[in-house]
Short mmCIF file of C-alpha atoms in Angstrom, two decimals:
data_model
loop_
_atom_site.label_atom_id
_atom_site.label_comp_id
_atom_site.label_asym_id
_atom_site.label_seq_id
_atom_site.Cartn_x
_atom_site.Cartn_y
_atom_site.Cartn_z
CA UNK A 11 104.24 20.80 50.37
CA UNK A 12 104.00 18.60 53.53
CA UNK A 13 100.34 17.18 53.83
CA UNK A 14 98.48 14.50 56.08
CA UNK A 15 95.59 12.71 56.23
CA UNK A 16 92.21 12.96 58.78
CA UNK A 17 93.17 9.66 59.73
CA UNK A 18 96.77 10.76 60.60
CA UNK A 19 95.71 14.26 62.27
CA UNK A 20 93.75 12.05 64.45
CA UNK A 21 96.67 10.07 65.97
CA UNK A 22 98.72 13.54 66.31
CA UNK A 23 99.62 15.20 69.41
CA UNK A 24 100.68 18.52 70.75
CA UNK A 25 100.35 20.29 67.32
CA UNK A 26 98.06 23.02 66.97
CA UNK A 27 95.48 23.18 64.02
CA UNK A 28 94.91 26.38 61.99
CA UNK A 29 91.42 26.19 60.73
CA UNK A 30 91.42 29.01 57.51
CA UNK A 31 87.24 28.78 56.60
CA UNK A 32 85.45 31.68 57.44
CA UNK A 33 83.88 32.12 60.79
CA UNK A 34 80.75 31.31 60.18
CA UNK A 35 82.15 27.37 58.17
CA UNK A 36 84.03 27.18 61.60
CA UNK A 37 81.20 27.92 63.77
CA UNK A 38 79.06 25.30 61.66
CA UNK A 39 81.42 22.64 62.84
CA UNK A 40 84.95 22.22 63.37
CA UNK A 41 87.51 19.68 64.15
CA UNK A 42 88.06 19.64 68.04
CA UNK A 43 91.02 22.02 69.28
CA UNK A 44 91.16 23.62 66.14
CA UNK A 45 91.88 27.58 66.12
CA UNK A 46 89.68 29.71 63.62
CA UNK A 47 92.32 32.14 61.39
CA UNK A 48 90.66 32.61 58.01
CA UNK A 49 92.19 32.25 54.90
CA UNK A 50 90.92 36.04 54.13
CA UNK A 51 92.81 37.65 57.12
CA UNK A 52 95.27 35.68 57.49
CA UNK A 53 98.26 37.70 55.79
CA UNK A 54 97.52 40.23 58.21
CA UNK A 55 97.64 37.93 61.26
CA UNK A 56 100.40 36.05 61.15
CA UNK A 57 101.74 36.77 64.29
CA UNK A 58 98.93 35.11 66.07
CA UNK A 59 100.49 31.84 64.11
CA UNK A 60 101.99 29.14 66.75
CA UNK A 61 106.01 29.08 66.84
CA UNK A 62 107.00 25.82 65.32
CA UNK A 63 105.13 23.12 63.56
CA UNK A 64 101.45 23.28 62.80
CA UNK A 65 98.75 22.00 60.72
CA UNK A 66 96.28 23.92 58.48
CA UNK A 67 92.56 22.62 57.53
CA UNK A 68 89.84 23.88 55.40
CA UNK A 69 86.50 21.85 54.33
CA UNK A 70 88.07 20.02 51.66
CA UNK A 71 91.79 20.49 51.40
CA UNK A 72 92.11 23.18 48.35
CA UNK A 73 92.18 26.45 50.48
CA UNK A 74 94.31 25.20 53.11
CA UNK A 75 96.85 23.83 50.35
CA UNK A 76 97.15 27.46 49.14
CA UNK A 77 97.81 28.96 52.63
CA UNK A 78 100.29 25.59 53.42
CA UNK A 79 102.20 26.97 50.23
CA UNK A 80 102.31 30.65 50.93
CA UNK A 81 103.27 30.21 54.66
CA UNK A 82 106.30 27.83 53.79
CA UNK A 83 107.10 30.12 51.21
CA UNK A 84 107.74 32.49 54.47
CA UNK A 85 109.30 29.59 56.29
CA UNK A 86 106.83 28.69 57.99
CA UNK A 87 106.36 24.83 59.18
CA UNK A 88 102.98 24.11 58.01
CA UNK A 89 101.72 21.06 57.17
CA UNK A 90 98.27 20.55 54.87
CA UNK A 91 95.43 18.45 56.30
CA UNK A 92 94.01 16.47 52.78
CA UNK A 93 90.42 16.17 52.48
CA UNK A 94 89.68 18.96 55.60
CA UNK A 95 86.60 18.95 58.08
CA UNK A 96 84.42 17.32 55.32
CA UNK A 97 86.53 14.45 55.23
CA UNK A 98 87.22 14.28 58.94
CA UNK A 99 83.47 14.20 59.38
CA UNK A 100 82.03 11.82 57.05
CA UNK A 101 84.48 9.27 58.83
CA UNK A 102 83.00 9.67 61.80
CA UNK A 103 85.44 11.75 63.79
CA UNK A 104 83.60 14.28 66.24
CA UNK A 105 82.87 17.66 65.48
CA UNK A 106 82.71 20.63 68.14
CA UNK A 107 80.45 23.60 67.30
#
């Protein structure tokens, strides 16, 4: 499984990021630009996925990992964000609500 860290989805550009909390996580803070697809709904949503690469981020990396695996299992090209919106935050990175 392909995984980065905060520090490396900050420099990124141009690839969209799949946040799988729950709606109300997301709407308690997010990482800017990210797109709000639960981890609970997401099997039946996957065509509202982006077509190529992508990047998937939960609070602290564990739920995300598990939808990273079962989307490349399906051939997707997702890539796990390691330490999630928790991380991202306590370094200091801004958070949109």
């Amino acid at each position: 499984m392909k995984s980065i860290t905060v520090h490396q989805l900050r420099e990124r550009e141009d690839v969209p990021l799949i946040d799988v909390r729950e709606a109300d996580e997301f709407a308690a803070g997010h990482v800017p630009g990210a797109v709000n697809l639960p981890m609970s709904v997401i099997g039946g949503r996957l065509d509202e996925l982006p077509d190529g690469a992508f990047d998937v981020i939960c609070q602290v990396g564990g739920r995300s990992a598990r939808v990273v695996q079962a989307l490349e299992a399906r051939g997707y090209d997702a890539t796990n964000v390691d330490g999630g919106t928790g991380e991202w935050a306590a370094v200091g990175f801004p958070i949109e609500f």
